[in-house]
mmCIF file of N, CA and C in Angstrom:
data_model
loop_
_atom_site.group_PDB
_atom_site.id
_atom_site.type_symbol
_atom_site.label_atom_id
_atom_site.label_comp_id
_atom_site.label_asym_id
_atom_site.label_seq_id
_atom_site.Cartn_x
_atom_site.Cartn_y
_atom_site.Cartn_z
ATOM 1 N N ASP A 27 0.975 -1.193 -0.165
ATOM 2 C CA ASP A 27 -0.079 0.092 -0.030
ATOM 3 C C ASP A 27 0.918 1.307 0.124
ATOM 4 N N VAL A 28 0.724 2.413 -1.171
ATOM 5 C CA VAL A 28 1.187 3.286 -1.127
ATOM 6 C C VAL A 28 1.389 4.060 0.017
ATOM 7 N N ALA A 29 0.212 4.352 0.543
ATOM 8 C CA ALA A 29 -0.085 5.287 1.540
ATOM 9 C C ALA A 29 0.745 5.213 2.617
ATOM 10 N N ALA A 30 0.828 3.696 3.249
ATOM 11 C CA ALA A 30 1.817 3.135 4.366
ATOM 12 C C ALA A 30 3.309 3.245 3.948
ATOM 13 N N MET A 31 3.557 2.803 2.920
ATOM 14 C CA MET A 31 5.381 3.341 2.278
ATOM 15 C C MET A 31 5.292 4.860 2.492
ATOM 16 N N ILE A 32 4.389 5.790 2.051
ATOM 17 C CA ILE A 32 4.924 7.137 2.399
ATOM 18 C C ILE A 32 4.914 7.443 3.930
ATOM 19 N N GLU A 33 4.315 6.751 4.753
ATOM 20 C CA GLU A 33 4.059 7.147 6.096
ATOM 21 C C GLU A 33 5.629 6.404 6.919
ATOM 22 N N ALA A 34 5.802 5.435 6.382
ATOM 23 C CA ALA A 34 6.933 4.643 6.714
ATOM 24 C C ALA A 34 8.375 5.125 6.241
ATOM 25 N N ALA A 35 8.197 6.055 5.053
ATOM 26 C CA ALA A 35 9.464 6.748 4.744
ATOM 27 C C ALA A 35 10.267 7.496 5.528
ATOM 28 N N ASP A 36 9.446 8.144 6.504
ATOM 29 C CA ASP A 36 10.095 8.976 7.389
ATOM 30 C C ASP A 36 10.805 8.398 8.598
ATOM 31 N N ILE A 37 10.820 6.961 8.697
ATOM 32 C CA ILE A 37 11.431 6.518 9.614
ATOM 33 C C ILE A 37 12.665 5.310 8.925
ATOM 34 N N LEU A 38 12.514 5.373 7.777
ATOM 35 C CA LEU A 38 13.554 4.052 7.624
ATOM 36 C C LEU A 38 14.990 4.996 7.329
ATOM 37 N N SER A 39 15.795 4.344 6.955
ATOM 38 C CA SER A 39 17.047 5.102 6.810
ATOM 39 C C SER A 39 17.214 5.261 4.934
ATOM 40 N N GLU A 40 18.302 6.225 4.836
ATOM 41 C CA GLU A 40 18.099 6.571 3.396
ATOM 42 C C GLU A 40 18.110 4.966 2.370
ATOM 43 N N GLU A 41 19.217 4.219 2.811
ATOM 44 C CA GLU A 41 19.635 2.982 2.110
ATOM 45 C C GLU A 41 18.297 2.123 2.015
ATOM 46 N N LYS A 42 17.512 2.006 3.286
ATOM 47 C CA LYS A 42 16.420 1.202 3.070
ATOM 48 C C LYS A 42 15.466 1.681 2.440
ATOM 49 N N THR A 43 15.105 3.263 2.233
ATOM 50 C CA THR A 43 14.252 3.626 1.741
ATOM 51 C C THR A 43 13.994 3.413 0.085
ATOM 52 N N ILE A 44 15.296 3.730 -0.414
ATOM 53 C CA ILE A 44 15.684 3.532 -1.873
ATOM 54 C C ILE A 44 15.471 2.034 -2.429
ATOM 55 N N ALA A 45 15.986 0.996 -1.290
ATOM 56 C CA ALA A 45 16.090 -0.443 -1.466
ATOM 57 C C ALA A 45 14.364 -0.738 -1.450
ATOM 58 N N THR A 46 13.349 0.180 -0.470
ATOM 59 C CA THR A 46 12.088 -0.312 -0.627
ATOM 60 C C THR A 46 11.606 0.386 -2.074
ATOM 61 N N TYR A 47 11.742 1.496 -2.409
ATOM 62 C CA TYR A 47 11.238 2.186 -3.652
ATOM 63 C C TYR A 47 11.325 1.132 -4.857
ATOM 64 N N GLU A 48 12.748 0.854 -4.778
ATOM 65 C CA GLU A 48 13.050 0.113 -5.868
ATOM 66 C C GLU A 48 12.463 -1.274 -6.259
ATOM 67 N N LYS A 49 12.097 -2.117 -4.637
ATOM 68 C CA LYS A 49 11.650 -3.236 -4.636
ATOM 69 C C LYS A 49 9.856 -3.092 -5.132
ATOM 70 N N PHE A 50 9.211 -2.217 -5.005
ATOM 71 C CA PHE A 50 7.777 -1.995 -4.994
ATOM 72 C C PHE A 50 7.728 -0.954 -6.615
ATOM 73 N N GLY A 51 8.826 -0.955 -7.278
ATOM 74 C CA GLY A 51 8.695 -0.103 -8.510
ATOM 75 C C GLY A 51 8.153 1.197 -8.337
ATOM 76 N N ILE A 52 8.425 2.081 -7.455
ATOM 77 C CA ILE A 52 8.197 3.421 -7.381
ATOM 78 C C ILE A 52 8.899 3.932 -8.392
ATOM 79 N N PHE A 53 9.863 3.871 -8.947
ATOM 80 C CA PHE A 53 10.873 4.613 -9.640
ATOM 81 C C PHE A 53 11.177 3.856 -11.055
ATOM 82 N N THR A 54 11.161 4.692 -12.177
ATOM 83 C CA THR A 54 11.264 3.865 -13.611
ATOM 84 C C THR A 54 12.673 3.421 -13.498
ATOM 85 N N GLU A 55 13.189 2.757 -14.700
ATOM 86 C CA GLU A 55 14.379 2.436 -14.816
ATOM 87 C C GLU A 55 15.121 3.655 -14.933
ATOM 88 N N ALA A 56 14.346 4.738 -15.998
ATOM 89 C CA ALA A 56 15.321 5.959 -16.336
ATOM 90 C C ALA A 56 15.379 6.678 -15.218
ATOM 91 N N GLU A 57 14.680 7.022 -14.347
ATOM 92 C CA GLU A 57 14.804 7.468 -12.928
ATOM 93 C C GLU A 57 15.883 7.120 -12.128
ATOM 94 N N LEU A 58 15.955 5.587 -12.048
ATOM 95 C CA LEU A 58 17.121 4.905 -11.324
ATOM 96 C C LEU A 58 18.394 5.269 -12.045
ATOM 97 N N ALA A 59 18.361 5.438 -13.349
ATOM 98 C CA ALA A 59 19.733 5.489 -13.944
ATOM 99 C C ALA A 59 19.996 6.909 -13.839
ATOM 100 N N ALA A 60 19.245 8.033 -13.978
ATOM 101 C CA ALA A 60 19.454 9.151 -13.756
ATOM 102 C C ALA A 60 19.994 9.786 -12.228
ATOM 103 N N ALA A 61 19.368 8.771 -11.246
ATOM 104 C CA ALA A 61 19.719 9.188 -10.077
ATOM 105 C C ALA A 61 21.254 8.568 -9.839
ATOM 106 N N ALA A 62 21.610 7.470 -10.338
ATOM 107 C CA ALA A 62 22.857 6.721 -10.316
ATOM 108 C C ALA A 62 24.257 7.651 -10.833
ATOM 109 N N GLU A 63 23.724 8.468 -11.812
ATOM 110 C CA GLU A 63 24.537 9.608 -12.376
ATOM 111 C C GLU A 63 24.931 10.531 -11.540
ATOM 112 N N ARG A 64 24.086 10.617 -10.549
ATOM 113 C CA ARG A 64 24.407 11.677 -9.887
ATOM 114 C C ARG A 64 25.212 11.829 -8.645
ATOM 115 N N GLY A 65 25.564 10.451 -8.041
ATOM 116 C CA GLY A 65 26.706 10.065 -7.406
ATOM 117 C C GLY A 65 25.970 10.250 -5.890
ATOM 118 N N LYS A 66 26.793 11.026 -4.973
ATOM 119 C CA LYS A 66 26.199 11.280 -3.824
ATOM 120 C C LYS A 66 25.026 11.904 -3.895
ATOM 121 N N ALA A 67 24.583 12.797 -4.589
ATOM 122 C CA ALA A 67 23.549 13.464 -4.698
ATOM 123 C C ALA A 67 22.089 12.370 -5.098
ATOM 124 N N GLU A 68 22.305 11.084 -5.160
ATOM 125 C CA GLU A 68 21.283 10.314 -5.578
ATOM 126 C C GLU A 68 19.992 10.035 -4.764
ATOM 127 N N ALA A 69 20.349 10.126 -3.431
ATOM 128 C CA ALA A 69 19.041 10.179 -2.652
ATOM 129 C C ALA A 69 18.310 11.405 -2.607
ATOM 130 N N GLU A 70 19.186 12.457 -2.595
ATOM 131 C CA GLU A 70 18.382 13.831 -3.260
ATOM 132 C C GLU A 70 17.369 13.707 -4.424
ATOM 133 N N TYR A 71 18.013 13.187 -5.037
ATOM 134 C CA TYR A 71 17.330 13.009 -6.765
ATOM 135 C C TYR A 71 16.213 12.138 -6.500
ATOM 136 N N LEU A 72 16.097 11.230 -5.841
ATOM 137 C CA LEU A 72 15.180 10.447 -5.518
ATOM 138 C C LEU A 72 13.854 10.763 -4.804
ATOM 139 N N ALA A 73 14.455 11.555 -4.018
ATOM 140 C CA ALA A 73 13.655 11.926 -2.821
ATOM 141 C C ALA A 73 12.762 13.209 -3.495
ATOM 142 N N ALA A 74 13.148 13.918 -4.381
ATOM 143 C CA ALA A 74 12.456 14.736 -5.124
ATOM 144 C C ALA A 74 11.301 14.139 -5.997
ATOM 145 N N ARG A 75 12.145 13.188 -6.953
ATOM 146 C CA ARG A 75 11.155 12.598 -7.621
ATOM 147 C C ARG A 75 9.748 12.197 -7.016
ATOM 148 N N PHE A 76 10.326 11.461 -5.715
ATOM 149 C CA PHE A 76 9.335 10.506 -4.709
ATOM 150 C C PHE A 76 7.974 11.601 -4.374
ATOM 151 N N ALA A 77 8.724 13.003 -3.689
ATOM 152 C CA ALA A 77 7.989 13.877 -3.249
ATOM 153 C C ALA A 77 6.808 14.409 -4.361
ATOM 154 N N ALA A 78 7.375 14.360 -5.690
ATOM 155 C CA ALA A 78 6.512 14.789 -6.578
ATOM 156 C C ALA A 78 5.512 13.758 -6.966
ATOM 157 N N LYS A 79 5.531 12.582 -6.851
ATOM 158 C CA LYS A 79 4.725 11.236 -6.968
ATOM 159 C C LYS A 79 3.651 11.207 -5.915
ATOM 160 N N GLU A 80 4.450 11.752 -4.798
ATOM 161 C CA GLU A 80 3.492 11.762 -3.410
ATOM 162 C C GLU A 80 2.153 12.811 -3.599
ATOM 163 N N ALA A 81 2.890 14.101 -3.953
ATOM 164 C CA ALA A 81 1.950 15.066 -4.001
ATOM 165 C C ALA A 81 0.912 14.787 -5.243
ATOM 166 N N VAL A 82 1.245 14.231 -6.274
ATOM 167 C CA VAL A 82 0.199 13.852 -7.334
ATOM 168 C C VAL A 82 -0.710 12.688 -6.564
ATOM 169 N N PHE A 83 -0.164 11.920 -5.922
ATOM 170 C CA PHE A 83 -0.966 10.856 -5.228
ATOM 171 C C PHE A 83 -2.137 11.389 -4.485
ATOM 172 N N LYS A 84 -1.754 11.897 -3.568
ATOM 173 C CA LYS A 84 -2.349 12.929 -2.478
ATOM 174 C C LYS A 84 -3.301 13.679 -3.383
ATOM 175 N N ALA A 85 -3.232 14.555 -4.253
ATOM 176 C CA ALA A 85 -4.158 15.106 -5.107
ATOM 177 C C ALA A 85 -4.868 14.583 -5.488
ATOM 178 N N SER A 86 -4.446 13.618 -6.214
ATOM 179 C CA SER A 86 -5.939 12.592 -7.107
ATOM 180 C C SER A 86 -6.781 11.624 -5.951
ATOM 181 N N ALA A 87 -6.028 11.399 -4.898
ATOM 182 C CA ALA A 87 -7.017 10.929 -3.624
ATOM 183 C C ALA A 87 -8.180 11.669 -3.165
ATOM 184 N N LYS A 88 -7.528 12.960 -3.281
ATOM 185 C CA LYS A 88 -8.473 14.328 -2.717
ATOM 186 C C LYS A 88 -9.865 14.317 -3.358
ATOM 187 N N GLU A 89 -9.227 14.462 -4.857
ATOM 188 C CA GLU A 89 -10.343 14.580 -5.918
ATOM 189 C C GLU A 89 -11.202 13.596 -5.967
ATOM 190 N N GLU A 90 -10.606 11.928 -5.777
ATOM 191 C CA GLU A 90 -11.794 11.142 -5.914
ATOM 192 C C GLU A 90 -12.635 10.943 -4.788
ATOM 193 N N ALA A 91 -12.199 11.795 -3.437
ATOM 194 C CA ALA A 91 -12.811 11.693 -2.356
ATOM 195 C C ALA A 91 -14.011 12.807 -2.239
ATOM 196 N N ALA A 92 -13.895 13.531 -3.038
ATOM 197 C CA ALA A 92 -14.848 14.723 -3.362
ATOM 198 C C ALA A 92 -16.037 14.477 -4.177
#
């Protein structure tokens, strides 16, 4: 469940969070490749991508509830 993963992300370590996202297919192959090219900024890149996806998910969930 994506909502539970969003809540859990705050308590997981950076490495575990990335591994979880990869396991559940949160990121595309292109996103993972782009992140890998950023070296030390990989986590920041993935965090920004996830934040954008989370915002869309939450906005669409609110629209459906309305």
